[in-house]
mmCIF file of C-alpha atoms and ligand atoms in Angstrom:
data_model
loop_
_atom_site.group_PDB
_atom_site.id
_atom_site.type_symbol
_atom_site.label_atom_id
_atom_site.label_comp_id
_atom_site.label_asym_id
_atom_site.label_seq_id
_atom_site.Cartn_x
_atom_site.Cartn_y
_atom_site.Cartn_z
ATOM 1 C CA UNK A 19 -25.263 34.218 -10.215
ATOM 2 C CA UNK A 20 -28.255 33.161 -8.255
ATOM 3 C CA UNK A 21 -27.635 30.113 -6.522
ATOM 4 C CA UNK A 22 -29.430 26.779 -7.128
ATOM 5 C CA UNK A 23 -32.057 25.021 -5.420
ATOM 6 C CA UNK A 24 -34.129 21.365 -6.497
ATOM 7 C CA UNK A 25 -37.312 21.420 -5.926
ATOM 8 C CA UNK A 26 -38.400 17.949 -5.886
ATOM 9 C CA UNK A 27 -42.101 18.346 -6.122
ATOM 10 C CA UNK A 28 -45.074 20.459 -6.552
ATOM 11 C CA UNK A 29 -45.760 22.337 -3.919
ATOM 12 C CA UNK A 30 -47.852 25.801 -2.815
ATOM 13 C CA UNK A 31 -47.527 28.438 -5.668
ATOM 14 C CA UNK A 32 -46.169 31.417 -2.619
ATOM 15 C CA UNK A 33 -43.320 29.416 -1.536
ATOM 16 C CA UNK A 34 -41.916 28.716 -5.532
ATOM 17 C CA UNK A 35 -42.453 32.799 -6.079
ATOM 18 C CA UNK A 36 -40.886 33.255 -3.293
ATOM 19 C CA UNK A 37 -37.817 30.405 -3.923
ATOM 20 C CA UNK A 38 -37.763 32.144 -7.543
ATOM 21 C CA UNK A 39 -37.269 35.573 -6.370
ATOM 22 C CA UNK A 40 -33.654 34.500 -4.595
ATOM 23 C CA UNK A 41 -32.909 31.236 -6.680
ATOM 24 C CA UNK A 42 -32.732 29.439 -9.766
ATOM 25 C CA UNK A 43 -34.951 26.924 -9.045
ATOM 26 C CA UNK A 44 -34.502 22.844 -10.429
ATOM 27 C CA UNK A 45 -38.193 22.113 -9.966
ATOM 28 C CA UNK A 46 -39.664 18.651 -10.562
ATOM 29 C CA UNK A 47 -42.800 19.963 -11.096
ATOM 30 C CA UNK A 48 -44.246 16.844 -10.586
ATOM 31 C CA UNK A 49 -47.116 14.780 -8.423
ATOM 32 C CA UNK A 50 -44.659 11.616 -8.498
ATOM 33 C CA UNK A 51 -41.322 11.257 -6.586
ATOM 34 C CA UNK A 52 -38.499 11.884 -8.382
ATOM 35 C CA UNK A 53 -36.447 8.852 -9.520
ATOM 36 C CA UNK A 54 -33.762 8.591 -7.275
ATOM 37 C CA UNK A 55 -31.011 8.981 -10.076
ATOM 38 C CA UNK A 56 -32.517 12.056 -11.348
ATOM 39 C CA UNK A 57 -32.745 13.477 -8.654
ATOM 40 C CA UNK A 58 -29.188 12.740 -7.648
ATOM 41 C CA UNK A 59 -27.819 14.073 -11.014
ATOM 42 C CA UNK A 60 -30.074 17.350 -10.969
ATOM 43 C CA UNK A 61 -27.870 17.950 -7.245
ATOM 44 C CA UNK A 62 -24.728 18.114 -8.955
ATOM 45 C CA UNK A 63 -24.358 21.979 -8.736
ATOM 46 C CA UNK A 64 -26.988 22.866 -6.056
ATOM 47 C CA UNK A 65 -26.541 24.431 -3.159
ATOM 48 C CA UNK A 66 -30.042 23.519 -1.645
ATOM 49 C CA UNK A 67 -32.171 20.912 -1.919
ATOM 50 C CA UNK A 68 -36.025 21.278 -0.721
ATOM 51 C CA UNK A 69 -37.136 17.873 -0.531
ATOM 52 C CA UNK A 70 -40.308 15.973 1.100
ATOM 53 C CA UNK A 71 -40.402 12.939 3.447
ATOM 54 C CA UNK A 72 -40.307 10.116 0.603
ATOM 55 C CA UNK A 73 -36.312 11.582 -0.003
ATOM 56 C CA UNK A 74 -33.924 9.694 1.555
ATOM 57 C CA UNK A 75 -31.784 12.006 2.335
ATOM 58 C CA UNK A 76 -28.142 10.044 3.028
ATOM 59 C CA UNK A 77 -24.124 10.214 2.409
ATOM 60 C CA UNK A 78 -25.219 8.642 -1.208
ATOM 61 C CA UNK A 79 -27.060 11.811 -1.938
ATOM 62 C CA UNK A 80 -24.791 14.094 -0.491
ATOM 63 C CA UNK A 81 -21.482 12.489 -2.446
ATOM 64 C CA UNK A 82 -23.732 13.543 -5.523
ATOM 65 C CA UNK A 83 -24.067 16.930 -4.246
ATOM 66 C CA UNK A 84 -20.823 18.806 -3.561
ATOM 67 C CA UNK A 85 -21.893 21.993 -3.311
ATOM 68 C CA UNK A 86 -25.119 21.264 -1.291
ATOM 69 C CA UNK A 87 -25.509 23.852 2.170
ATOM 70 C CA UNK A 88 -28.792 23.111 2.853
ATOM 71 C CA UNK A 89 -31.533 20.980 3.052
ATOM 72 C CA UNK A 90 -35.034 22.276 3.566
ATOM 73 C CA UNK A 91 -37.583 19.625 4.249
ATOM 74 C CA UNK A 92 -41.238 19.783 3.687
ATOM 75 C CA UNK A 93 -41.904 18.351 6.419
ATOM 76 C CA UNK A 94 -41.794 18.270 10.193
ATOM 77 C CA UNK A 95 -40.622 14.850 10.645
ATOM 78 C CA UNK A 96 -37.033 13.729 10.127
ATOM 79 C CA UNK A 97 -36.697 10.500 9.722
ATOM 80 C CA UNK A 98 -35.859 10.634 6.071
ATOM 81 C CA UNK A 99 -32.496 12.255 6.656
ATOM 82 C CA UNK A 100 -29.589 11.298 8.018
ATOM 83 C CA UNK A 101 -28.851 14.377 10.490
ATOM 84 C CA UNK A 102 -25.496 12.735 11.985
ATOM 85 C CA UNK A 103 -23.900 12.579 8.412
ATOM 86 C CA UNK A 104 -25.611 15.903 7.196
ATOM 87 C CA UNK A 105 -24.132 17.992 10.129
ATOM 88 C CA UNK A 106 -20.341 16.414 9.726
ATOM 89 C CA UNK A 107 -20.615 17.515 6.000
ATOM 90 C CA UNK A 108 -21.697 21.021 7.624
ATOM 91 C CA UNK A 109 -24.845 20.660 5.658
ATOM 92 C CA UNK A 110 -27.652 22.704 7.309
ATOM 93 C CA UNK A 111 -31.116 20.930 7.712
ATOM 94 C CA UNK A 112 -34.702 22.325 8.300
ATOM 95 C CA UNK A 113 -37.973 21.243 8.894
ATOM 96 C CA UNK A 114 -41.617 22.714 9.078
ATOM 97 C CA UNK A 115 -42.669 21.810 12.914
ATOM 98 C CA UNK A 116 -45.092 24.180 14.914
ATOM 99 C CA UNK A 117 -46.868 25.846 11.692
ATOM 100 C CA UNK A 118 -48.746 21.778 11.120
ATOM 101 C CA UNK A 119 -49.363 20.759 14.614
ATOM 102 C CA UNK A 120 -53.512 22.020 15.405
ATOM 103 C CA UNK A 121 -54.560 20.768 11.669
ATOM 104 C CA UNK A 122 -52.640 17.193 12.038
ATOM 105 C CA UNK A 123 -54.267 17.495 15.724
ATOM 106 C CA UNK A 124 -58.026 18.154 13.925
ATOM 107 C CA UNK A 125 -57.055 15.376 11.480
ATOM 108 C CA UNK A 126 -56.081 12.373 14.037
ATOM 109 C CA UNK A 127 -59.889 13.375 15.372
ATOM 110 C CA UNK A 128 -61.001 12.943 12.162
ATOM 111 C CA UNK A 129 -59.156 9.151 12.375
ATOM 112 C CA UNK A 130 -60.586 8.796 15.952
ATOM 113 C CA UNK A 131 -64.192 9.530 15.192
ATOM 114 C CA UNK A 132 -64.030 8.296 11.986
ATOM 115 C CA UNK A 133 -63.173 4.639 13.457
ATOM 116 C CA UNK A 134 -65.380 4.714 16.857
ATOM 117 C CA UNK A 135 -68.674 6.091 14.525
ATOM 118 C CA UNK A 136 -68.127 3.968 11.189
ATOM 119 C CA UNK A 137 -67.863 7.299 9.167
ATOM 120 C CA UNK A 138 -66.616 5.071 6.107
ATOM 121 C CA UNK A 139 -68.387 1.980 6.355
ATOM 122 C CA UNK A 140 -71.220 4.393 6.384
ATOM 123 C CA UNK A 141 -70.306 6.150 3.604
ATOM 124 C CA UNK A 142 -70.109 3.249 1.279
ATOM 125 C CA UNK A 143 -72.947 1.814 2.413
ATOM 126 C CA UNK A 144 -74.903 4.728 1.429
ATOM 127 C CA UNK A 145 -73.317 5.270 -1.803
ATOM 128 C CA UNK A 146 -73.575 1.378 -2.904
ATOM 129 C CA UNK A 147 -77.363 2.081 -2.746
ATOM 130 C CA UNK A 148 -77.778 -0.331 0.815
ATOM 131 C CA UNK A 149 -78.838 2.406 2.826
ATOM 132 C CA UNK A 150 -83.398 1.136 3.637
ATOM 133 C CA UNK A 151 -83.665 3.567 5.928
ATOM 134 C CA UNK A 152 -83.032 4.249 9.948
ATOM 135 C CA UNK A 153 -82.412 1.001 11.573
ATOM 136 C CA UNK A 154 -81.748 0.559 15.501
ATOM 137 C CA UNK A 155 -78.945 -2.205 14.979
ATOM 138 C CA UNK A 156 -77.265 -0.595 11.384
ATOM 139 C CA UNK A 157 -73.068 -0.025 11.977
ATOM 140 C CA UNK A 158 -73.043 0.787 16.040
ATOM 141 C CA UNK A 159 -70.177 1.650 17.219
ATOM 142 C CA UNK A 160 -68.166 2.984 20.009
ATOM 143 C CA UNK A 161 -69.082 6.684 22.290
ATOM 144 C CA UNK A 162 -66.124 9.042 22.349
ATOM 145 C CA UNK A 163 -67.187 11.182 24.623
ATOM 146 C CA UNK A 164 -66.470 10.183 28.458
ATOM 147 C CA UNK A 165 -63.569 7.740 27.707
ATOM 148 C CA UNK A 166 -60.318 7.444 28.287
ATOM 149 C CA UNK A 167 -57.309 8.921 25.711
ATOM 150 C CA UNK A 168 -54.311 7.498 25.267
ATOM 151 C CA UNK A 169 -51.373 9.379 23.643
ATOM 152 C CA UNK A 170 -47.972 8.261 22.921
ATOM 153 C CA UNK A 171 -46.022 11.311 22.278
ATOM 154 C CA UNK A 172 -46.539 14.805 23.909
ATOM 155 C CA UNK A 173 -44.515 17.008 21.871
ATOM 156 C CA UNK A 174 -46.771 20.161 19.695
ATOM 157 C CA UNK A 175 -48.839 17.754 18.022
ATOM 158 C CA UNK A 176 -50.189 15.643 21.254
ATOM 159 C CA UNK A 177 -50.851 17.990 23.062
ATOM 160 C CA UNK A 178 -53.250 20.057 20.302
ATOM 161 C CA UNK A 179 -55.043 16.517 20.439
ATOM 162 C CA UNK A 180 -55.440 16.656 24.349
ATOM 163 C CA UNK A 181 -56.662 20.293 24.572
ATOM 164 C CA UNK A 182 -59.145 19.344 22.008
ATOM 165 C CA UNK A 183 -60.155 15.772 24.277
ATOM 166 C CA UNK A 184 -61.551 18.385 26.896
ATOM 167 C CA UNK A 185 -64.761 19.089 24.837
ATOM 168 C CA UNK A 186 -65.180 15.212 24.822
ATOM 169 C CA UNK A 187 -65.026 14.855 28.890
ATOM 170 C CA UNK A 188 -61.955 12.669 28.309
ATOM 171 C CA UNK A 189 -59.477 11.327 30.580
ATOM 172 C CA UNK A 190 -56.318 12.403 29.128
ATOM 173 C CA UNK A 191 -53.193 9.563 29.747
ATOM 174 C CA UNK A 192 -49.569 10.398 28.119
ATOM 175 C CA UNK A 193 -46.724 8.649 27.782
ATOM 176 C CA UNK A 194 -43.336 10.492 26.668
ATOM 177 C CA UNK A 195 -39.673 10.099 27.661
ATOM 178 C CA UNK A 196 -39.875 13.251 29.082
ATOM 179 C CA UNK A 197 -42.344 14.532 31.436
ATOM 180 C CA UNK A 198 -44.294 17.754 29.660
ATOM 181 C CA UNK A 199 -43.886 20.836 32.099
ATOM 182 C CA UNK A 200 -46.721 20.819 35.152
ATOM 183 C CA UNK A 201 -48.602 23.625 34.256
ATOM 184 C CA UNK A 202 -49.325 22.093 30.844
ATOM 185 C CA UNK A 203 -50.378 18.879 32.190
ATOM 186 C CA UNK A 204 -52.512 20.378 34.751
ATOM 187 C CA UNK A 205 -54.265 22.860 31.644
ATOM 188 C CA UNK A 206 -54.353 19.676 29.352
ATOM 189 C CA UNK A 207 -55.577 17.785 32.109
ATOM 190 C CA UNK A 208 -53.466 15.175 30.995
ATOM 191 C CA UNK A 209 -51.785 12.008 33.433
ATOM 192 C CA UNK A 210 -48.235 10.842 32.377
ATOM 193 C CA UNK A 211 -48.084 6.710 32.612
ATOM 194 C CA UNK A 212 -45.613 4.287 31.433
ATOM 195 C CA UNK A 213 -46.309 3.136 27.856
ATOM 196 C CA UNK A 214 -47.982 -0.486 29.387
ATOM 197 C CA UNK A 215 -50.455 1.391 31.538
ATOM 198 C CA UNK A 216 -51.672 3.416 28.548
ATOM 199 C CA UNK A 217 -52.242 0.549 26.438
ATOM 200 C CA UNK A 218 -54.124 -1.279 29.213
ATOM 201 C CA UNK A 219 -56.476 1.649 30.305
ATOM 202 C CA UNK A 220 -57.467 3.356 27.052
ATOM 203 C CA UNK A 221 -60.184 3.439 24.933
ATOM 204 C CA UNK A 222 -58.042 4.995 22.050
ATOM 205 C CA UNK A 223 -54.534 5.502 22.033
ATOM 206 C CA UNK A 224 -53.257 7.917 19.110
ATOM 207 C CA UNK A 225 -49.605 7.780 18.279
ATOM 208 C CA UNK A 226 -47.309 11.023 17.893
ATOM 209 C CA UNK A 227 -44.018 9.816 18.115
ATOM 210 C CA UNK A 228 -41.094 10.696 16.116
ATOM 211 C CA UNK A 229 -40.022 7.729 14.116
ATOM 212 C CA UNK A 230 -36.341 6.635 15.851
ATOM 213 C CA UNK A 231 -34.787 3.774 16.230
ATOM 214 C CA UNK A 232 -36.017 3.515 19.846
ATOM 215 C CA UNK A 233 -39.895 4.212 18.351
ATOM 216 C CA UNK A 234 -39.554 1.738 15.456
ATOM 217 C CA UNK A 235 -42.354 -1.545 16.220
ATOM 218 C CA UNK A 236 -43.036 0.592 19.620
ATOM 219 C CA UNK A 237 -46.501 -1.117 19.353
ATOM 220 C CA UNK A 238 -45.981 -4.613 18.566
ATOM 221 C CA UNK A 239 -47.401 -7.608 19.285
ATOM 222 C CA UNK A 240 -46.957 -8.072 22.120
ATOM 223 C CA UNK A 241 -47.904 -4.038 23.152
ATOM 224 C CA UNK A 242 -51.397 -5.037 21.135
ATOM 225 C CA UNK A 243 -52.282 -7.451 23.200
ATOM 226 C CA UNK A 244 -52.314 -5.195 26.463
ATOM 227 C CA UNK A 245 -54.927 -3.002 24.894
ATOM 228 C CA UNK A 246 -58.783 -3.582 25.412
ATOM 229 C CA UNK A 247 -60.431 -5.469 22.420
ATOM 230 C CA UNK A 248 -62.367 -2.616 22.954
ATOM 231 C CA UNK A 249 -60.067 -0.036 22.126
ATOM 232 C CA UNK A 250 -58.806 1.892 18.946
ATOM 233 C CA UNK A 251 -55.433 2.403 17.629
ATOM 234 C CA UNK A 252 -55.087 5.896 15.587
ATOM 235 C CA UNK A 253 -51.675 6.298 14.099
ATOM 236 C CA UNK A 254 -51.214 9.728 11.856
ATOM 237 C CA UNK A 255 -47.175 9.581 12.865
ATOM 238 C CA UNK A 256 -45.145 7.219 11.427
ATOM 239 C CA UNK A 257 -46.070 3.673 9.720
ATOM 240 C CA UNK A 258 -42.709 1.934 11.540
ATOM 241 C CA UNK A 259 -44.179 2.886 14.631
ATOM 242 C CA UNK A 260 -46.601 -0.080 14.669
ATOM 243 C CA UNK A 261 -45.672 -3.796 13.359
ATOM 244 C CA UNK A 262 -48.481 -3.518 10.534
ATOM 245 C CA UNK A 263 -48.946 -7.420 10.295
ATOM 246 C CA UNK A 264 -49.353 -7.901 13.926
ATOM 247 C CA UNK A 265 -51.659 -5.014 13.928
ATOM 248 C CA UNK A 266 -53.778 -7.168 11.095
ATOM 249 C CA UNK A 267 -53.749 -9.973 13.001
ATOM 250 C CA UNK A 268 -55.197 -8.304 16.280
ATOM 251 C CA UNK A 269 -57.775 -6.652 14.076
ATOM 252 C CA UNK A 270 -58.883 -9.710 11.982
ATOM 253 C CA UNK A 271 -58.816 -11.933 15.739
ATOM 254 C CA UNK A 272 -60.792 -8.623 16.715
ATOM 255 C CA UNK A 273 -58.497 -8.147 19.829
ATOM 256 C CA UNK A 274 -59.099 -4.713 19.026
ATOM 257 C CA UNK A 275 -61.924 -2.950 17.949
ATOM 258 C CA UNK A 276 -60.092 -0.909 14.681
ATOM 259 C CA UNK A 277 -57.708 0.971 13.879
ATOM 260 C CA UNK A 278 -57.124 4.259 11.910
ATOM 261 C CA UNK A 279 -54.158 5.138 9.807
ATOM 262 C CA UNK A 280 -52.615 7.689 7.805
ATOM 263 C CA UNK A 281 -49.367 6.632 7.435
ATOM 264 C CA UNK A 282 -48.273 3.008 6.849
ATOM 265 C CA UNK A 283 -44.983 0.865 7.314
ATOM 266 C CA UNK A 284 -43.611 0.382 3.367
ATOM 267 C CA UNK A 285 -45.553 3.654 2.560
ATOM 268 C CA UNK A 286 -47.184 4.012 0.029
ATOM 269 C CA UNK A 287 -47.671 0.239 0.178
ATOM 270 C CA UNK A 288 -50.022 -1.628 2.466
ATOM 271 C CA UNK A 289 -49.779 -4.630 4.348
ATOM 272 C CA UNK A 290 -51.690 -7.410 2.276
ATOM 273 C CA UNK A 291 -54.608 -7.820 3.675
ATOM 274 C CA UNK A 292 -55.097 -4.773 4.805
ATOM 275 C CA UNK A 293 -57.322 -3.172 2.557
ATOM 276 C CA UNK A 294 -60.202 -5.950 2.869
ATOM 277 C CA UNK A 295 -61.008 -5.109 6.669
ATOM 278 C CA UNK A 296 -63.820 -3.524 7.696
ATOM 279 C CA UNK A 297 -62.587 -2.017 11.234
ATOM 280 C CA UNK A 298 -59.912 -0.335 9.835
ATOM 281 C CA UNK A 299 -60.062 3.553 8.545
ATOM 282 C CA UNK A 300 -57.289 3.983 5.634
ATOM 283 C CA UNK A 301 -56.166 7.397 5.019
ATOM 284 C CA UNK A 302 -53.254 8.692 1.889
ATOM 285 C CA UNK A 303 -51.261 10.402 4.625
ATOM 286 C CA UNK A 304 -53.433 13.542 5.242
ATOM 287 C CA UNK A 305 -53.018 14.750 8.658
ATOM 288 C CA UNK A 306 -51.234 18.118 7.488
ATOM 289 C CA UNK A 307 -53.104 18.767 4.169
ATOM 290 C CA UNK A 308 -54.990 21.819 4.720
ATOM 291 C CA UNK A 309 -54.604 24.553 2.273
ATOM 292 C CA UNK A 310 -53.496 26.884 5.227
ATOM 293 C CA UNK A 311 -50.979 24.332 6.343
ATOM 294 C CA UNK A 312 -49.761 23.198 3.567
ATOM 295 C CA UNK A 313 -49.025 27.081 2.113
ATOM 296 C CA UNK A 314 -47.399 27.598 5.594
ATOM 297 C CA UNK A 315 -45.073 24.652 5.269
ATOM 298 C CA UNK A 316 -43.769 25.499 1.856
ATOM 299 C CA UNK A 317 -43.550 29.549 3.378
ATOM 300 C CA UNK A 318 -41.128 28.270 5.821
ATOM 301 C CA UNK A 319 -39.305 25.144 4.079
ATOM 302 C CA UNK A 320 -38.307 28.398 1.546
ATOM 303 C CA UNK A 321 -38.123 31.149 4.086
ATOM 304 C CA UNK A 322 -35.167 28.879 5.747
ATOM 305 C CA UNK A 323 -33.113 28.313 2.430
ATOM 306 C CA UNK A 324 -33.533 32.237 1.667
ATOM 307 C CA UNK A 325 -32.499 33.263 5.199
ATOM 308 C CA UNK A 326 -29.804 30.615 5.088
ATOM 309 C CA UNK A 327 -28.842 30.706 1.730
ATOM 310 C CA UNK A 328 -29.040 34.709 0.843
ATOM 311 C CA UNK A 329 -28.708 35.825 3.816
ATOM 312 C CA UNK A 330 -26.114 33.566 5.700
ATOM 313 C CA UNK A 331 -28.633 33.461 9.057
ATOM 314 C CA UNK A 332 -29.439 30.179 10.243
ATOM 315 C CA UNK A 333 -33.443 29.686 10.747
ATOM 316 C CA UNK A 334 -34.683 29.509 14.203
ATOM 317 C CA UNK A 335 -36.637 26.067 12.412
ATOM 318 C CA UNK A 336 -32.909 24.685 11.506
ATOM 319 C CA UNK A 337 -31.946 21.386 13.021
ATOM 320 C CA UNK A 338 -29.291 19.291 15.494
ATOM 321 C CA UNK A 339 -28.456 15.411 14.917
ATOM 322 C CA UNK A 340 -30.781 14.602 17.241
ATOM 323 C CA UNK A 341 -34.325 13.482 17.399
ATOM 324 C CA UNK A 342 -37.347 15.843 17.673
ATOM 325 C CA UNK A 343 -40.477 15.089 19.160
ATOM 326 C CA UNK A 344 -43.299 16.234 16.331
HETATM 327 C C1 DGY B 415 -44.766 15.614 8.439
HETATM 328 O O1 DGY B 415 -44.703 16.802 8.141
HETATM 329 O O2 DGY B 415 -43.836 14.977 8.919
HETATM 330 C C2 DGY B 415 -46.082 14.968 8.229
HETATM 331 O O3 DGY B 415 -46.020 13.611 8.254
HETATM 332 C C3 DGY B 415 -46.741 15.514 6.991
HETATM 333 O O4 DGY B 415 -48.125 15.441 7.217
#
């Protein structure tokens, strides 16, 4: 008998015909998360689970799931599973890095411009019918081009960001635990500083950090206030990453100039408060949704449980209980 595989939501038509061709599939066909006790009692007899980030994926879930081998995330962050506890059980885990990294690259532009130039404040001007034509002083905001780039995080996805900062005439700053190899910093252009001196000298700082203990409130209050009031904050990692109510305080005391987000700390939830400021560009976690990307993610998430699974190879995208950088 085929073996079994939950599916916990809908995802790209290619990757179920391809999932159905080697499994029987358990598919919560759904646009909604799964309620957790569902989805624990449809993993009694599977042996793989493809989940997304909003799974917690944790000894609970694995005590419901005795046969479980692997889990396939749709995803290329991590944080949602417990990788210690799933490799002591001997339970493979994969993830979808490399195939996301230029479109979440083009989308945390999309963030960045979209905060310096007002895009949305724009936009519903316009549409609430307040638009009386060109106007010297309507909704300035800040030049990209020429300024200085901040990123925290130089794995795949920070780096697509900086090669794209050279049509801007950027100066490129990074901060990572690691230094990135030199000939990459020399093509990228790109200057590794310690995290303070990034905050102090940039005009936007976009995050790319895997979401760790060690990243968790990595820009806090007290990291805020180092940046320029100036500056923008662009975050299309992790919500943790920032302390979302000190971010709303520096934005409504306007010690910075806005902030950009596509991912938020109690996801999908937002910080009261939130929602009613102007500088502040609010975005349903996008950065990967392409239809290209998104069809390549769900390709690989079930390319890994079919080579894993059926075939008994591991996946060159299978994980160790250790952080990645995204
Ligand atoms: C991921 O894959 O981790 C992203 O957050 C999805 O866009």
């Amino acid at each position: 008998m085929k073996p079994l595989v939950v599916v916990t939501r809908n995802i790209p038509q290619a990757a179920l015909r391809l999932l159905r061709d080697h499994f029987r599939l358990d598919h919560h066909d759904r646009p909604t998360p799964l309620p957790r006790r569902d989805l624990l009692r449809r993993l009694r007899r599977a042996e793989g689970l493809l989940c997304l980030l909003s799974e917690r994926v944790d000894a609970e879930l694995f005590d419901a799931a005795p046969r479980l081998r692997m889990v396939a995330t749709f995803s290329a962050g991590l944080d949602h599973i417990d990788l210690p506890e799933a490799e002591r059980r001997g339970i493979l885990v994969s993830h979808t890095p490399g195939v996301l990294a230029e479109t979440c690259a083009d989308y945390t532009w999309a963030l960045l411009l979209a905060g310096a130039r007002r895009v949305v404040e724009g936009d519903r001007l316009v549409r609430a019918g307040r638009f009386r034509g060109w106007d010297p002083l309507l909704l300035l905001g800040a030049d990209v081009h020429g300024k200085t780039l901040g990123l925290v995080g130089f794995g795949r996805i920070g780096q697509a960001v900086a090669r794209r900062a050279a049509g801007f005439r950027m100066t490129v700053l990074y901060c990572s635990p690691h230094p990135a190899p030199r000939a990459v910093e020399r093509r990228l252009g790109a200057v590794r500083v310690p995290l303070a001196e990034l905050l102090r000298r940039s005009d936007f700082v976009t995050l790319h950090a895997a979401l760790s203990p060690e990243t968790r409130y990595l820009i806090d209050a007290r990291r805020l206030a180092l940046m320029k009031r100036t500056a923008f904050l662009i975050n299309g990692a992790r919500g943790p990453i920032v302390d979302e109510r000190a971010l709303l305080r520096a934005l409504r005391r306007k010690r910075l100039a806005g902030a950009a987000l596509d991912v938020y700390e109690t996801e999908p939830r937002l910080t009261p408060g939130l929602r009613g400021l102007p500088n502040v560009v609010l975005s349903p976690h996008l950065a990967s949704a392409s239809l290209e990307t998104r069809a390549a993610m769900g390709r690989l998430a079930a390319d890994s449980l079919v080579e894993y699974l059926i075939f008994g190879r591991r996946p060159g995208n299978a994980v160790h209980a250790r952080p990645h950088s995204s």
